[in-house]
Amino acid sequence: PRALRVARGWARRVEDLIRDRVEAEVLMFFDEPALALWGGDTPPIDHDQAGDLLSSAFAAVGGRTGVHVCGAGDVRLALAAGPDILGVEVSGRLLDDAAGIARFLESGGSIAWGAVPTQRPVGESAAPLWKALVDLWCELSRRGCDGLSLRTQAIITPACGLVAHGVSQAEHALALARPTTRTRCRKLDPPKPRPP
């Protein structure tokens, strides 16, 4: 409960600061690295209670909300809390949550795809990063996600925060996240069944 009061207080204050200085819609992201604790056998609190607390934090925001799920964080818990945007790292482990991601997209949610790793060197070319993202989209499409929604309800971002990066490193990560070419999946629809 104390963490909820702090999160709600910070969210309101940050939103007020932004609105006092900029005439723009606010999108407030909650960074929730603790969601990884629900992947094990002994979560600190009940799954439903955690979802309710996160949802209550979102309710303090007048604008749109997002939640960043780090690494092995519980995507289902984050989705149950009702964000407008889900932030996730591009990873094959998201395939386990394909059904939830499909429902989230169908309800109008967007996904911030953390396509640019921030914990390792990434090189100069965005091509391998885009290939990994498109391959994930293709597989999610095969598992029931709408291929068009995967692309059109998407924001491409660095995988995690850039606070530990220098200015030039952060600029490079953001440049790699900018779509400079249109990479498309050859076939985003599920494969047609073969005749017997």
Short mmCIF file of C-alpha atoms in Angstrom, two decimals:
data_model
loop_
_atom_site.label_atom_id
_atom_site.label_comp_id
_atom_site.label_asym_id
_atom_site.label_seq_id
_atom_site.Cartn_x
_atom_site.Cartn_y
_atom_site.Cartn_z
CA PRO A 1 0.00 0.00 0.00
CA ARG A 2 2.83 2.44 0.75
CA ALA A 3 4.41 1.76 -2.65
CA LEU A 4 1.05 2.42 -4.29
CA ARG A 5 0.70 5.77 -2.49
CA VAL A 6 4.21 6.76 -3.57
CA ALA A 7 3.64 5.68 -7.20
CA ARG A 8 0.34 7.52 -7.39
CA GLY A 9 1.83 10.65 -5.80
CA TRP A 10 4.82 10.67 -8.16
CA ALA A 11 2.60 10.03 -11.18
CA ARG A 12 0.31 12.95 -10.35
CA ARG A 13 3.22 15.31 -9.69
CA VAL A 14 5.14 14.36 -12.84
CA GLU A 15 1.98 14.73 -14.93
CA ASP A 16 1.34 18.18 -13.41
CA LEU A 17 4.94 19.24 -14.16
CA ILE A 18 4.64 18.15 -17.77
CA ARG A 19 1.25 19.76 -18.31
CA ASP A 20 2.51 23.04 -16.81
CA ARG A 21 5.29 23.18 -19.41
CA VAL A 22 4.05 21.42 -22.54
CA GLU A 23 0.72 21.38 -24.30
CA ALA A 24 0.65 17.73 -25.22
CA GLU A 25 -1.07 14.53 -24.25
CA VAL A 26 0.77 12.76 -21.43
CA LEU A 27 1.86 9.15 -21.74
CA MET A 28 3.11 7.94 -18.35
CA PHE A 29 5.14 4.73 -18.26
CA PHE A 30 5.58 2.76 -15.06
CA ASP A 31 8.83 0.80 -15.04
CA GLU A 32 8.12 -2.40 -13.12
CA PRO A 33 11.23 -4.59 -12.80
CA ALA A 34 9.63 -6.34 -9.82
CA LEU A 35 7.19 -8.09 -12.18
CA ALA A 36 9.93 -10.71 -12.58
CA LEU A 37 9.15 -11.86 -9.02
CA TRP A 38 5.84 -13.38 -10.21
CA GLY A 39 7.65 -15.78 -12.55
CA GLY A 40 8.80 -17.96 -9.65
CA ASP A 41 7.01 -20.20 -7.19
CA THR A 42 6.83 -17.71 -4.31
CA PRO A 43 5.62 -14.28 -5.44
CA PRO A 44 5.72 -11.60 -2.72
CA ILE A 45 1.95 -11.00 -2.90
CA ASP A 46 -1.01 -12.62 -4.66
CA HIS A 47 -1.12 -12.21 -8.47
CA ASP A 48 -4.57 -10.55 -8.43
CA GLN A 49 -3.58 -8.18 -5.63
CA ALA A 50 -0.46 -7.14 -7.55
CA GLY A 51 -2.55 -6.49 -10.67
CA ASP A 52 -5.01 -4.41 -8.66
CA LEU A 53 -2.19 -2.31 -7.17
CA LEU A 54 -0.66 -1.67 -10.58
CA SER A 55 -4.08 -0.81 -12.01
CA SER A 56 -4.65 1.63 -9.12
CA ALA A 57 -1.35 3.33 -9.95
CA PHE A 58 -2.51 3.74 -13.56
CA ALA A 59 -5.75 5.29 -12.33
CA ALA A 60 -3.82 8.23 -10.83
CA VAL A 61 -2.81 9.35 -14.33
CA GLY A 62 -5.12 11.59 -16.34
CA GLY A 63 -3.49 10.68 -19.65
CA ARG A 64 -2.51 7.38 -21.20
CA THR A 65 -0.48 4.80 -19.28
CA GLY A 66 2.14 2.25 -20.14
CA VAL A 67 4.04 -0.37 -18.22
CA HIS A 68 7.53 -1.58 -19.00
CA VAL A 69 8.02 -5.28 -18.27
CA CYS A 70 11.72 -5.98 -17.83
CA GLY A 71 13.34 -9.24 -18.91
CA ALA A 72 11.51 -12.16 -17.33
CA GLY A 73 8.69 -10.02 -15.91
CA ASP A 74 5.14 -11.35 -15.81
CA VAL A 75 3.47 -10.06 -18.99
CA ARG A 76 0.10 -11.53 -17.97
CA LEU A 77 0.09 -9.57 -14.72
CA ALA A 78 0.99 -6.36 -16.58
CA LEU A 79 -1.78 -6.90 -19.14
CA ALA A 80 -4.34 -7.68 -16.42
CA ALA A 81 -3.65 -4.27 -14.87
CA GLY A 82 -5.01 -2.56 -18.00
CA PRO A 83 -2.27 -0.33 -19.45
CA ASP A 84 -2.76 1.49 -22.74
CA ILE A 85 0.75 0.44 -23.84
CA LEU A 86 2.78 -2.63 -22.92
CA GLY A 87 6.58 -2.22 -23.10
CA VAL A 88 8.49 -5.49 -23.61
CA GLU A 89 11.90 -6.59 -24.81
CA VAL A 90 11.93 -8.43 -28.13
CA SER A 91 12.30 -12.03 -27.04
CA GLY A 92 11.05 -15.48 -27.94
CA ARG A 93 9.64 -15.84 -24.44
CA LEU A 94 6.79 -13.54 -25.52
CA LEU A 95 5.44 -16.42 -27.61
CA ASP A 96 4.11 -17.96 -24.38
CA ASP A 97 1.89 -14.88 -24.01
CA ALA A 98 0.63 -14.78 -27.63
CA ALA A 99 -3.04 -15.20 -26.66
CA GLY A 100 -2.90 -12.35 -24.13
CA ILE A 101 -1.02 -10.12 -26.57
CA ALA A 102 -3.65 -10.86 -29.25
CA ARG A 103 -6.49 -9.86 -26.89
CA PHE A 104 -4.59 -6.73 -25.84
CA LEU A 105 -4.13 -5.64 -29.46
CA GLU A 106 -7.76 -6.43 -30.30
CA SER A 107 -8.88 -4.16 -27.45
CA GLY A 108 -6.86 -1.27 -28.94
CA GLY A 109 -3.70 -1.57 -26.86
CA SER A 110 -0.28 -0.77 -28.30
CA ILE A 111 3.08 -2.41 -27.72
CA ALA A 112 6.42 -0.67 -27.24
CA TRP A 113 8.77 -3.26 -28.71
CA GLY A 114 12.20 -3.04 -27.04
CA ALA A 115 14.06 -3.96 -30.20
CA VAL A 116 17.41 -2.32 -29.43
CA PRO A 117 19.32 -4.14 -26.65
CA THR A 118 20.75 -1.81 -24.03
CA GLN A 119 22.80 -4.32 -22.02
CA ARG A 120 25.25 -5.29 -24.77
CA PRO A 121 26.96 -3.80 -27.82
CA VAL A 122 24.59 -3.56 -30.78
CA GLY A 123 26.84 -2.63 -33.70
CA GLU A 124 26.14 -0.07 -36.38
CA SER A 125 23.39 -1.74 -38.41
CA ALA A 126 19.73 -1.93 -37.47
CA ALA A 127 19.15 -4.82 -39.90
CA PRO A 128 19.68 -7.71 -37.42
CA LEU A 129 17.52 -5.95 -34.83
CA TRP A 130 14.69 -5.45 -37.30
CA LYS A 131 15.00 -9.05 -38.47
CA ALA A 132 14.61 -10.30 -34.89
CA LEU A 133 11.51 -8.12 -34.42
CA VAL A 134 9.91 -9.15 -37.71
CA ASP A 135 10.64 -12.83 -37.00
CA LEU A 136 8.87 -12.44 -33.63
CA TRP A 137 5.91 -10.70 -35.28
CA CYS A 138 5.64 -13.51 -37.83
CA GLU A 139 5.58 -16.18 -35.13
CA LEU A 140 3.09 -14.23 -33.00
CA SER A 141 0.91 -13.93 -36.09
CA ARG A 142 1.07 -17.68 -36.59
CA ARG A 143 -0.09 -18.04 -32.98
CA GLY A 144 -3.16 -15.87 -33.40
CA CYS A 145 -2.09 -12.21 -33.26
CA ASP A 146 -3.30 -9.97 -36.06
CA GLY A 147 -0.30 -9.18 -38.26
CA LEU A 148 -1.49 -5.70 -39.18
CA SER A 149 -2.11 -4.78 -35.52
CA LEU A 150 1.35 -6.02 -34.54
CA ARG A 151 2.85 -3.46 -36.94
CA THR A 152 0.42 -0.55 -36.72
CA GLN A 153 -0.07 -0.57 -32.93
CA ALA A 154 3.68 -0.60 -32.36
CA ILE A 155 6.31 1.74 -31.01
CA ILE A 156 9.93 0.71 -31.53
CA THR A 157 12.15 1.52 -28.55
CA PRO A 158 15.38 0.60 -26.82
CA ALA A 159 14.88 -2.57 -24.76
CA CYS A 160 15.46 -0.91 -21.41
CA GLY A 161 16.45 2.44 -19.97
CA LEU A 162 19.32 4.54 -21.26
CA VAL A 163 20.29 6.12 -17.93
CA ALA A 164 23.61 4.22 -17.81
CA HIS A 165 24.52 5.31 -21.35
CA GLY A 166 26.43 8.36 -22.43
CA VAL A 167 24.77 10.88 -24.74
CA SER A 168 26.33 9.46 -27.91
CA GLN A 169 25.41 5.89 -26.91
CA ALA A 170 21.83 6.90 -26.17
CA GLU A 171 21.57 8.76 -29.48
CA HIS A 172 22.89 5.68 -31.29
CA ALA A 173 20.34 3.38 -29.58
CA LEU A 174 17.51 5.76 -30.48
CA ALA A 175 18.75 6.02 -34.07
CA LEU A 176 18.70 2.22 -34.37
CA ALA A 177 15.12 2.20 -33.07
CA ARG A 178 14.02 4.59 -35.81
CA PRO A 179 12.59 2.68 -38.77
CA THR A 180 14.74 3.69 -41.71
CA THR A 181 13.50 0.95 -43.99
CA ARG A 182 10.23 -0.89 -44.18
CA THR A 183 10.92 -4.46 -43.23
CA ARG A 184 7.95 -6.72 -43.71
CA CYS A 185 7.21 -10.30 -42.90
CA ARG A 186 6.75 -12.31 -46.05
CA LYS A 187 3.70 -14.03 -44.58
CA LEU A 188 2.03 -12.74 -41.45
CA ASP A 189 -1.09 -14.86 -41.76
CA PRO A 190 -1.20 -18.31 -40.18
CA PRO A 191 -0.11 -21.05 -42.57
CA LYS A 192 -2.95 -22.70 -44.44
CA PRO A 193 -3.54 -26.33 -43.49
CA ARG A 194 -2.25 -28.84 -45.98
CA PRO A 195 -4.77 -31.16 -47.59
CA PRO A 196 -4.68 -34.72 -46.20
#
